[in-house]
Tab-separated table of C-alpha atoms and ligand atoms in Angstrom:
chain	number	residue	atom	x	y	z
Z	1	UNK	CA	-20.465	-32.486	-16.613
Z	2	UNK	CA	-18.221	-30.268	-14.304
Z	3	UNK	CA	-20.007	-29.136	-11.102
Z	4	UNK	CA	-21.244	-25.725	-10.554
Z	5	UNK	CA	-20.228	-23.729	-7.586
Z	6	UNK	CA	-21.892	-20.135	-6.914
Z	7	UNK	CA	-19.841	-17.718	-4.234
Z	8	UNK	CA	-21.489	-15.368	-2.893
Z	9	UNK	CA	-18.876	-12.196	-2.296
Z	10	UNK	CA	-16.946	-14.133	-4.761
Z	11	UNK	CA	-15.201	-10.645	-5.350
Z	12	UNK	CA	-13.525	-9.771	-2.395
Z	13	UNK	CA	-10.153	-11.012	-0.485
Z	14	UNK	CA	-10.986	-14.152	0.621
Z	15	UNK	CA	-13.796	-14.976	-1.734
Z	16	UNK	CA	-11.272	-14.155	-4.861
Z	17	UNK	CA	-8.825	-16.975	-3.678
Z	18	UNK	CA	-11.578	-19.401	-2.928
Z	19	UNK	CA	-12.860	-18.702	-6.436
Z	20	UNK	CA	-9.414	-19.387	-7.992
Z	21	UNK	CA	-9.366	-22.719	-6.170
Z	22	UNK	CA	-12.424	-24.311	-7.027
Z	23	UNK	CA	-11.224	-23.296	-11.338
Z	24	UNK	CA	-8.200	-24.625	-10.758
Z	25	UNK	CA	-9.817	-27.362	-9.109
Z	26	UNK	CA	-12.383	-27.803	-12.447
Z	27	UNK	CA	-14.774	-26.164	-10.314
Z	28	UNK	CA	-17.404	-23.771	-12.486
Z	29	UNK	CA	-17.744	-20.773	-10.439
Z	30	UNK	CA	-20.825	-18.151	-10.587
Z	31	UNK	CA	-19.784	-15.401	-8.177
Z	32	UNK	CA	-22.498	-13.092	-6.653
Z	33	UNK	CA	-21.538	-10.028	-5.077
Z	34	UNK	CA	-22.623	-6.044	-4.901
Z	35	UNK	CA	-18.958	-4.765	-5.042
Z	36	UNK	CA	-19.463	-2.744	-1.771
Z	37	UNK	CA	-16.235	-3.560	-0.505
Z	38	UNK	CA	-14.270	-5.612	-3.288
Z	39	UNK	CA	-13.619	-4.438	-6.899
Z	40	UNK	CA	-14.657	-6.663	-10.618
Z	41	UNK	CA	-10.751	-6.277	-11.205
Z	42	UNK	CA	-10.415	-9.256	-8.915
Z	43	UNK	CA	-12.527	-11.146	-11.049
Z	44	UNK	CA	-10.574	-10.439	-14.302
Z	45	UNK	CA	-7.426	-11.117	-11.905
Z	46	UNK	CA	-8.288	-14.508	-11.198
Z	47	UNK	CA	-9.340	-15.250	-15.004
Z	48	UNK	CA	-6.106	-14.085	-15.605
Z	49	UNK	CA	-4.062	-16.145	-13.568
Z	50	UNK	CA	-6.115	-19.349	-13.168
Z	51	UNK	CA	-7.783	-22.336	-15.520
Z	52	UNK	CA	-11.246	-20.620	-16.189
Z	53	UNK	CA	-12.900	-17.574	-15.995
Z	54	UNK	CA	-15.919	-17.301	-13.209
Z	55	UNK	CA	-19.192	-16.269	-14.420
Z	56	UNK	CA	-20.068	-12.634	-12.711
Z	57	UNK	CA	-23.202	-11.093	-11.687
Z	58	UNK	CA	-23.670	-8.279	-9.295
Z	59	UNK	CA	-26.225	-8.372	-6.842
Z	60	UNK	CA	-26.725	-8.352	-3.709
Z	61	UNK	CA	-27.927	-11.248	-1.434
Z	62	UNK	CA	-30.721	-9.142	0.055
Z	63	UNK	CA	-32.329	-9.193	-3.472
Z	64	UNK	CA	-34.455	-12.108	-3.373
Z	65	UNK	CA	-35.447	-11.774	-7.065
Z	66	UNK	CA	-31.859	-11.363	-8.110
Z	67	UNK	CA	-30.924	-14.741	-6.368
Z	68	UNK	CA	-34.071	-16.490	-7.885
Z	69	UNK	CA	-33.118	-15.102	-11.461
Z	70	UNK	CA	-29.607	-16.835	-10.952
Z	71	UNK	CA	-30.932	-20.119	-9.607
Z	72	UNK	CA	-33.240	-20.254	-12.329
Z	73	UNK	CA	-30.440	-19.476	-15.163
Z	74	UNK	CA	-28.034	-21.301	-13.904
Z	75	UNK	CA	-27.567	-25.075	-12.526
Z	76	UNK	CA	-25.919	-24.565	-9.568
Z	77	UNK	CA	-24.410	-27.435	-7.043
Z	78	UNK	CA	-23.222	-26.039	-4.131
Z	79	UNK	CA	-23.163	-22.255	-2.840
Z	80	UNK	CA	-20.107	-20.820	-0.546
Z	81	UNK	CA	-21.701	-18.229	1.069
Z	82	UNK	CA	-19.052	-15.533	2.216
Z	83	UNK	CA	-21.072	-12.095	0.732
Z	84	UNK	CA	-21.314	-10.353	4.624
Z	85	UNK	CA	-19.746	-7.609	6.570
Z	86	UNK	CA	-17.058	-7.906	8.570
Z	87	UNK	CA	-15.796	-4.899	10.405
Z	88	UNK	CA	-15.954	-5.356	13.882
Z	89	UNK	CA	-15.752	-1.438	15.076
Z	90	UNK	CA	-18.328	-0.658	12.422
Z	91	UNK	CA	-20.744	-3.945	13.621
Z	92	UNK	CA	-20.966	-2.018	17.036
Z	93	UNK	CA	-21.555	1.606	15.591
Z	94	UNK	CA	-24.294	0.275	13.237
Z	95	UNK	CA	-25.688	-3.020	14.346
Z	96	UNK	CA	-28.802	-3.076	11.977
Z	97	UNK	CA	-26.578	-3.037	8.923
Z	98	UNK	CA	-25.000	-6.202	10.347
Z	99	UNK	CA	-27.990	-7.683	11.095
Z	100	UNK	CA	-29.861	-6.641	7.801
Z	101	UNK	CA	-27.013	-7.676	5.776
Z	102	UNK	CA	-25.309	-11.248	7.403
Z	103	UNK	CA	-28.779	-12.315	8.621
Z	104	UNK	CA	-31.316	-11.061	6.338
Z	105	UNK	CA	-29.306	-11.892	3.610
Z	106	UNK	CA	-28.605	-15.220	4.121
Z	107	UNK	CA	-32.131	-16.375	4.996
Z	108	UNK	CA	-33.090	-14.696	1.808
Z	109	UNK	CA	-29.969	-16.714	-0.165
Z	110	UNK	CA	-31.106	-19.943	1.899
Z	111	UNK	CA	-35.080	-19.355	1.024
Z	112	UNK	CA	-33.986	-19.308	-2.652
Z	113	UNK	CA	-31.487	-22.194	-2.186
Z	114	UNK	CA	-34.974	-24.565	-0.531
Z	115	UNK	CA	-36.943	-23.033	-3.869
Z	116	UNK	CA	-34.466	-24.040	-6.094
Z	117	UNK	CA	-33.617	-27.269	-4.807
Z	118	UNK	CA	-30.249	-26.574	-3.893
Z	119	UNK	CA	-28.914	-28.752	-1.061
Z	120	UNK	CA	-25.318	-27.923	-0.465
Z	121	UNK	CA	-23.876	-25.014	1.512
Z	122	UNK	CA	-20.249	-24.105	2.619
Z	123	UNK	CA	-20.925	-20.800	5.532
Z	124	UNK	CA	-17.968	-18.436	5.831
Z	125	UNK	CA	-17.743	-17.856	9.816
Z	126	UNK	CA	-15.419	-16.992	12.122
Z	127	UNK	CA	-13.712	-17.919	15.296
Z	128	UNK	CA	-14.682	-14.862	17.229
Z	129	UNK	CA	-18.067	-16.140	17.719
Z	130	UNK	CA	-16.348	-18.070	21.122
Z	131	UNK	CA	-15.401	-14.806	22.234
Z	132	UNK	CA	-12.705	-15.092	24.542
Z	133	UNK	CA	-11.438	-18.732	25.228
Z	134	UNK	CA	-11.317	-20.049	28.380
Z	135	UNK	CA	-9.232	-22.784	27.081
Z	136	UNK	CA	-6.801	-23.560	24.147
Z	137	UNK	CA	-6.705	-24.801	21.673
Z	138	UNK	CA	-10.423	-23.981	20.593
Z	139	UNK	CA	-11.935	-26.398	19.910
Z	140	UNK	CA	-15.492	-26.585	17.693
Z	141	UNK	CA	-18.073	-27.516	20.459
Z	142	UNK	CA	-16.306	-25.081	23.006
Z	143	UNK	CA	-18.734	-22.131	24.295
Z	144	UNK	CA	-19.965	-19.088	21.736
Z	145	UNK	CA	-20.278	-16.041	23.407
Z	146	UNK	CA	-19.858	-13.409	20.835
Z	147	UNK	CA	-18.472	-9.859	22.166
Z	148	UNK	CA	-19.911	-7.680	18.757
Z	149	UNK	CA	-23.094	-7.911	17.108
Z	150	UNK	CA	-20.901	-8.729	14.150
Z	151	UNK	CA	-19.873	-11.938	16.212
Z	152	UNK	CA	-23.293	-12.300	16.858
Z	153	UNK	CA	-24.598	-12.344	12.826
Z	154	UNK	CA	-22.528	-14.886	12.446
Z	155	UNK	CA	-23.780	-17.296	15.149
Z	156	UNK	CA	-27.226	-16.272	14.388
Z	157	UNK	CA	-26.746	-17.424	11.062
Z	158	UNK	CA	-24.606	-21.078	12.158
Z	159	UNK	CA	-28.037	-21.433	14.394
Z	160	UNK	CA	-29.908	-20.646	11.476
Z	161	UNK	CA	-28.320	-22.956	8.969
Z	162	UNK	CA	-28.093	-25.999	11.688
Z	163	UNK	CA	-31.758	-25.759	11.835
Z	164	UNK	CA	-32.686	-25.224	7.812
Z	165	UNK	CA	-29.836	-28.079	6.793
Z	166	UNK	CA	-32.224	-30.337	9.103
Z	167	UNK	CA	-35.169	-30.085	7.180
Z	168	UNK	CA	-34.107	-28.957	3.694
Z	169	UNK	CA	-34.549	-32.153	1.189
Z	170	UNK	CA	-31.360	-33.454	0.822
Z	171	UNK	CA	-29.466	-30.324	2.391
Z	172	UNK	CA	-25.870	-31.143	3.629
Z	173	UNK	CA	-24.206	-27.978	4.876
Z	174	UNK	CA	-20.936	-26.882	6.610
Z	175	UNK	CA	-19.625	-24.203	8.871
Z	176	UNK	CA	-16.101	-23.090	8.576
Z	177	UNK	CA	-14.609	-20.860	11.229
Z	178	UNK	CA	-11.917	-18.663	9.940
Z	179	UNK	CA	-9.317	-17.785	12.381
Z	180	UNK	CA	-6.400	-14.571	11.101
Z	181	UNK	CA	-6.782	-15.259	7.146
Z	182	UNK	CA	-3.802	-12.933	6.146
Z	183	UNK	CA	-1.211	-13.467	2.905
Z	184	UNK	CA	-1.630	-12.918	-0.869
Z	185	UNK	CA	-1.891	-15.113	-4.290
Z	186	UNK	CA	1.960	-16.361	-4.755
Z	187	UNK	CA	1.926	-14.106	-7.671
Z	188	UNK	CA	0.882	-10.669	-6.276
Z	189	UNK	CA	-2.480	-10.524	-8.511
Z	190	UNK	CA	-4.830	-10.636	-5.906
Z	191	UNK	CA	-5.287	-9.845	-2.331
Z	192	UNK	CA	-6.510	-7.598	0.591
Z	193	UNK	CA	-7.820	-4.209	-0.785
Z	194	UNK	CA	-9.077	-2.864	2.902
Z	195	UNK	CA	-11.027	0.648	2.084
Z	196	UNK	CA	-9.836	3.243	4.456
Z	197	UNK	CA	-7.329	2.962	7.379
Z	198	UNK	CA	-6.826	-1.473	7.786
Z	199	UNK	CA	-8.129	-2.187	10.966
Z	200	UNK	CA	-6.158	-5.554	10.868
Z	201	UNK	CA	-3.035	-5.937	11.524
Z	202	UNK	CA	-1.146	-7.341	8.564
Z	203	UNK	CA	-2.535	-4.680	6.127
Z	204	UNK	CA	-1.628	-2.206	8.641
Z	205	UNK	CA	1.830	-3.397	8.911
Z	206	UNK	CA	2.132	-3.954	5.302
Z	207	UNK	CA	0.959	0.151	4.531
Z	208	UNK	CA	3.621	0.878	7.541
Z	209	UNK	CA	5.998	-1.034	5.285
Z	210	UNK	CA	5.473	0.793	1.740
Z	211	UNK	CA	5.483	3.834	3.387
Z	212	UNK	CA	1.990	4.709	3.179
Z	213	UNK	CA	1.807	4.832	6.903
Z	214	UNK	CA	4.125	5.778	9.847
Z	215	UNK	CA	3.961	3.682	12.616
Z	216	UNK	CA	2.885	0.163	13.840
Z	217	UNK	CA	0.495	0.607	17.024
Z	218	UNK	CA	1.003	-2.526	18.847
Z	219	UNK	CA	-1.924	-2.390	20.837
Z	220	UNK	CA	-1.505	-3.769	24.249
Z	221	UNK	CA	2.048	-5.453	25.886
Z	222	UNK	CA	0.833	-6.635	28.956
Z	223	UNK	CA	-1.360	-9.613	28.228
Z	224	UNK	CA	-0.560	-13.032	29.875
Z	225	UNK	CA	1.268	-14.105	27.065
Z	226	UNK	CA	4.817	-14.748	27.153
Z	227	UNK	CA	5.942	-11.410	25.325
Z	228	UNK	CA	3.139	-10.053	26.757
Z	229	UNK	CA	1.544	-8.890	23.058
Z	230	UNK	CA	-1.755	-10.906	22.019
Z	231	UNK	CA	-1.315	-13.875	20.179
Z	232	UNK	CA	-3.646	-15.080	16.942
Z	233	UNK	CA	-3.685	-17.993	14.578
Z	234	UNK	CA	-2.841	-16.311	11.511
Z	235	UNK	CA	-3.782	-18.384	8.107
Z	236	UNK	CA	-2.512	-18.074	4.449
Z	237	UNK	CA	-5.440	-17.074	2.760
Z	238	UNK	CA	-4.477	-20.070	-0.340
Z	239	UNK	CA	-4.883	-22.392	2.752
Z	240	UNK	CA	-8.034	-21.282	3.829
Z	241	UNK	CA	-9.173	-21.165	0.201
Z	242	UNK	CA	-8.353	-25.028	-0.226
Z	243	UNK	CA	-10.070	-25.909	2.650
Z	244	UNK	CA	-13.045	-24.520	1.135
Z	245	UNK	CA	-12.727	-26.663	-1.664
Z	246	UNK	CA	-12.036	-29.945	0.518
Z	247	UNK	CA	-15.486	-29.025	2.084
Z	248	UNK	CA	-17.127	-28.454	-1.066
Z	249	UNK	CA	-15.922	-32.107	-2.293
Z	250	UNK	CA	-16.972	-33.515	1.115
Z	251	UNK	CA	-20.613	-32.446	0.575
Z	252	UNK	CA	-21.065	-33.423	-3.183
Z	253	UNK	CA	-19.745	-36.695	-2.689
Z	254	UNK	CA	-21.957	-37.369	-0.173
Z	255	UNK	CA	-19.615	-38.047	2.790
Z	256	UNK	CA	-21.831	-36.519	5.383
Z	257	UNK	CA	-25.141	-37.801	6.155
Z	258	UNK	CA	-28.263	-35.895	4.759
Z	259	UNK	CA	-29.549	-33.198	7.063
Z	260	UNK	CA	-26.533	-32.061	9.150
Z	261	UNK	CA	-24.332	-29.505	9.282
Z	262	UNK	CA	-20.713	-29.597	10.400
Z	263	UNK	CA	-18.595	-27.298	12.571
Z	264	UNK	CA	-14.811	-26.607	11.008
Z	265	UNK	CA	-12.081	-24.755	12.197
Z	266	UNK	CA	-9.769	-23.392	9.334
Z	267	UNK	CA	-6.809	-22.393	11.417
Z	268	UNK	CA	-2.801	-23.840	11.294
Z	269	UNK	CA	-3.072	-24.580	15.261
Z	270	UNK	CA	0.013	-22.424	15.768
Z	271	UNK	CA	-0.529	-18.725	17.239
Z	272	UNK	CA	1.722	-15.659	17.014
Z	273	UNK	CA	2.070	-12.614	19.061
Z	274	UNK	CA	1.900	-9.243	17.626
Z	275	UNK	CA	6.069	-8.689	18.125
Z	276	UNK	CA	6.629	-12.168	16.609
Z	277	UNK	CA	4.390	-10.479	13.706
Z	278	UNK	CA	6.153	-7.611	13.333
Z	279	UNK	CA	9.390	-9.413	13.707
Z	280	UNK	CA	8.559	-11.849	10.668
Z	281	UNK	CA	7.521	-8.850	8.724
Z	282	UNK	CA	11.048	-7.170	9.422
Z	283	UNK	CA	12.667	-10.194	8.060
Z	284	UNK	CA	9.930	-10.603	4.994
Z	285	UNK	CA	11.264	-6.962	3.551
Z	286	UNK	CA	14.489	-7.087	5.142
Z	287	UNK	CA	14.308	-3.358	6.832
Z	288	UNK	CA	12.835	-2.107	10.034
Z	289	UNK	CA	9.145	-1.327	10.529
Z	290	UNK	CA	8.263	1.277	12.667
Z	291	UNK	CA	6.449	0.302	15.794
Z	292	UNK	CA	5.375	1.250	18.730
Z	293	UNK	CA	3.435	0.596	22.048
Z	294	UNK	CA	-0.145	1.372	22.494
Z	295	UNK	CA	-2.769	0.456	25.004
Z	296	UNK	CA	-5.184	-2.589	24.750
Z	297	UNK	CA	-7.594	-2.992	21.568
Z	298	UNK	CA	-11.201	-2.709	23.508
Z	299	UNK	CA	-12.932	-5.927	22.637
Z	300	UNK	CA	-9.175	-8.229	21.869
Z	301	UNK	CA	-8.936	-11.247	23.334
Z	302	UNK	CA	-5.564	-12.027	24.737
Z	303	UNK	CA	-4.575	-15.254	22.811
Z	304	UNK	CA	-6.739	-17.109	19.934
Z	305	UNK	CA	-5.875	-20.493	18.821
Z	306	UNK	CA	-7.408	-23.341	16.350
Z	307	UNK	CA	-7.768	-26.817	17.138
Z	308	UNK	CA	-7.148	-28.193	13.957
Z	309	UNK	CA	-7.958	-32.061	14.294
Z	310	UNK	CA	-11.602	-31.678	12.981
Z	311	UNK	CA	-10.169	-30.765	9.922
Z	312	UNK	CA	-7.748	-33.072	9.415
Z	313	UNK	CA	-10.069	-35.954	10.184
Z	314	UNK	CA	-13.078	-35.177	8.389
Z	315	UNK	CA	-11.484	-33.582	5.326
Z	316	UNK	CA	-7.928	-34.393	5.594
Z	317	UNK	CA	-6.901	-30.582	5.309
Z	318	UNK	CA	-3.687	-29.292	7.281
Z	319	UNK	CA	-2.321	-25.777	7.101
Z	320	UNK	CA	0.798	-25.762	4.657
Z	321	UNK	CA	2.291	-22.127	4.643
Z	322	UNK	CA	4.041	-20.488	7.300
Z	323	UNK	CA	3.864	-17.140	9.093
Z	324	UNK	CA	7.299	-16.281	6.648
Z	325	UNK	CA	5.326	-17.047	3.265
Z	326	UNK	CA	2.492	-15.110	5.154
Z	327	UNK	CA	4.541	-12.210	5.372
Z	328	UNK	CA	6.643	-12.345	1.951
Z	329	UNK	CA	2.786	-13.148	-0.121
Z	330	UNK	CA	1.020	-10.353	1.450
Z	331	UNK	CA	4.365	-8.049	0.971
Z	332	UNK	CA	4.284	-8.957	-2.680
Z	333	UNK	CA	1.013	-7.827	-2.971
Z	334	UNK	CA	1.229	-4.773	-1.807
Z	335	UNK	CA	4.094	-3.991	-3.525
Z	336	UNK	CA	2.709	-4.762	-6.928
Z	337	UNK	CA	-0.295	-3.022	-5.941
Z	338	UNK	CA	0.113	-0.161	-3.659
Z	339	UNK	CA	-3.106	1.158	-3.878
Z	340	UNK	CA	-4.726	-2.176	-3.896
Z	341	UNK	CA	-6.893	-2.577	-7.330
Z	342	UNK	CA	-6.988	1.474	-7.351
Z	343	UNK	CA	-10.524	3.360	-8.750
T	1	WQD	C1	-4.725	-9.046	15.550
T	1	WQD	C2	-3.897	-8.579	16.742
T	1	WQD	C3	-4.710	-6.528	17.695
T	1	WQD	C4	-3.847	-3.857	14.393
T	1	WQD	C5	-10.424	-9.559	13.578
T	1	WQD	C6	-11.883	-9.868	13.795
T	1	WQD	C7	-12.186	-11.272	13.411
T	1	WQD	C8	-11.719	-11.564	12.013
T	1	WQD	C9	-10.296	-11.189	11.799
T	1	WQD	C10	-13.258	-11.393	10.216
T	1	WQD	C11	-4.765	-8.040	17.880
T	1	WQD	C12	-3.320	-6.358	17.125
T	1	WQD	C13	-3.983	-4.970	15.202
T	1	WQD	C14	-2.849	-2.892	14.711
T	1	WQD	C15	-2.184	-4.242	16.585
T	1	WQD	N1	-12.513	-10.827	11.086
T	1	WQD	N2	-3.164	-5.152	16.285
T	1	WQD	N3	-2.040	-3.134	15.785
T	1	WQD	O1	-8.862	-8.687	16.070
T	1	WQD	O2	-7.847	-10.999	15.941
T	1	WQD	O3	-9.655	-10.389	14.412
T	1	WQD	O4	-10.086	-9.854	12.235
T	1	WQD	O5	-13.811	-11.105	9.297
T	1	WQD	O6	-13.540	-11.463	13.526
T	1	WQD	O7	-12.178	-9.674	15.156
T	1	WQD	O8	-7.428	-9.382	14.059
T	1	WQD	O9	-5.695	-8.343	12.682
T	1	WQD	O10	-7.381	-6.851	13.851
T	1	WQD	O11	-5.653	-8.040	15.208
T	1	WQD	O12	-1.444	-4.406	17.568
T	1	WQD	O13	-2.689	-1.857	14.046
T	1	WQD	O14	-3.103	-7.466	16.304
T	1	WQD	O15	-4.877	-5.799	18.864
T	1	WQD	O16	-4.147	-8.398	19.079
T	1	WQD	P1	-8.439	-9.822	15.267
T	1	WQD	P2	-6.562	-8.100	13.857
């Protein structure tokens, strides 16, 4: 009997890629998600271009009687839980919506989860909970002081899950710290479909590219860096999405001891300024991108880096695509899809 693996925000950028993983993988998937910021057509995407077809239900992981109702239909093995928001401009204008939806919602998924006797769980966090690094490369255990309440949600909820995965029979759980995920599917079918003006940089620079926008802001050139432009580990969304699956295997084969939880960096260790950005994207579409210089980003950190040798030791996962395929995959995308999956 295959193993059954429910995502919660299954839907959107990163959980579509994760979802196509785990099929390809033999992985059943249920995915879980409201569709507030990700469309079904990623769904029938991914059946499209993968070895299965997910199951789909929409709901929302506030609904503790919609969760229940799934856990009770379906046998389910391990949960990735990535359903959240994740604006960080928005997390400061309306802080209860952050906390109502990334906190209340995942004690609500992980009340069902100890109901239902469901003891695995991969968390979808993020490196900004350190807030800005006093050293590099960041390292797991280094100091979390989150700078937005959406940083915040998600080390409430690390705390959270640290403390449930020690007294949940049987619970085994891991924490995986996104740095930049950026890039596309290899084949253009799925990928970032940011509602509104991108706050990020690659979807900027990729609407500045197609024409949809004018000009790349490159916010701040006189950061201690050697270009003097901030500097980010950027990661290929099809790396982050197999890491997910190496930590999914990790937990139901019983590789790490019953009640803990485990801290993981998903990042490729190497950084890249904003101009060494925008210099790769030149190359990925072979024209010039419009840019130019703009004060600071309140809130940005100067330089963001992964240490990546907890993840290489405990599940032997390495970053394998470079800031070029970055750049070409996420160009691809938008290409075949300039308005994203459209209405
Ligand atoms: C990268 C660099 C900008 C846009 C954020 C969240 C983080 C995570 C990923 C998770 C910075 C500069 C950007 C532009 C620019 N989110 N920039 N012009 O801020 O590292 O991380 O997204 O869900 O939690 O904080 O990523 O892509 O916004 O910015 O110069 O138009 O590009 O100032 O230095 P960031 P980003």
């Amino acid at each position: 009997m295959g193993k059954t693996i429910l995502a919660t925000g299954g839907a959107g950028f990163i959980g579509s890629h994760i979802t196509l993983e785990l099929l390809n993988s033999g992985y059943d998937v249920v995915v879980f998600d409201n569709l507030s910021n990700s469309s079904p057509k990623s769904i029938a995407r991914v059946a499209r271009i993968s070895n299965g077809a997910p199951v789909f239900i929409k709901g929302d992981v506030r609904d503790a009687a919609a969760l229940n109702a799934l856990f009770a239909s379906h046998e389910i093995d391990a949960v990735i839980h990535l359903a959240g928001l994740k604006a960080v401009g928005e997390s400061v204008a309306h802080p209860q919506r952050y906390y109502d939806v990334n906190v209340a919602g995942s004690t609500t998924l992980f009340n069902a989860m100890l109901h239902h006797g469901v003891k695995h769980l991969v968390f979808s966090s993020s490196a900004t909970v350190h807030g800005a690094p006093k050293t590099l490369p960041m390292r797991e255990n280094d100091p979390t002081r989150p700078v937005s309440p959406y940083g915040s949600t998600k080390l409430m909820v690390e705390q959270i899950l640290t403390d449930v995965s020690k007294v949940g029979a049987g619970w085994s759980s891991m924490i995986l710290r996104y740095f930049n995920p950026v890039g596309a599917h290899p084949s253009g079918q799925i990928g970032e479909d940011p509602l509104g003006t991108p706050d990020n940089l690659f979807p900027f620079i990729a609407q500045v590219a197609a024409g949809r926008r004018e000009c790349l802001q490159i916010f701040g050139t006189d950061y201690p860096t050697p270009d003097g432009t901030a500097i980010r580990d950027y990661i290929h969304v099809m790396d982050l999405a197999r890491g997910h699956v190496k930590a999914i295997k990790h937990l139901l084969e019983q590789r790490q001891p019953v009640n803990t939880t485990e801290v993981v960096n998903l990042g490729t260790g190497k950084g890249a300024s904003v101009a060494e950005v925008h210099r790769a994207w030149e190359q990925a579409i072979g024209a010039d991108i419009p840019a130019r210089n703009a004060p600071r980003r309140p809130g940005d950190a100067p330089h963001y880096c992964a240490d990546t040798g907890k993840a290489k030791a405990l599940l032997g996962w390495q970053a394998r695509y470079t800031l070029a395929q970055m750049c070409q995959d996420h160009w691809r995308w938008q290409q075949i899809n300039p308005e994203g999956y459209g209405t």
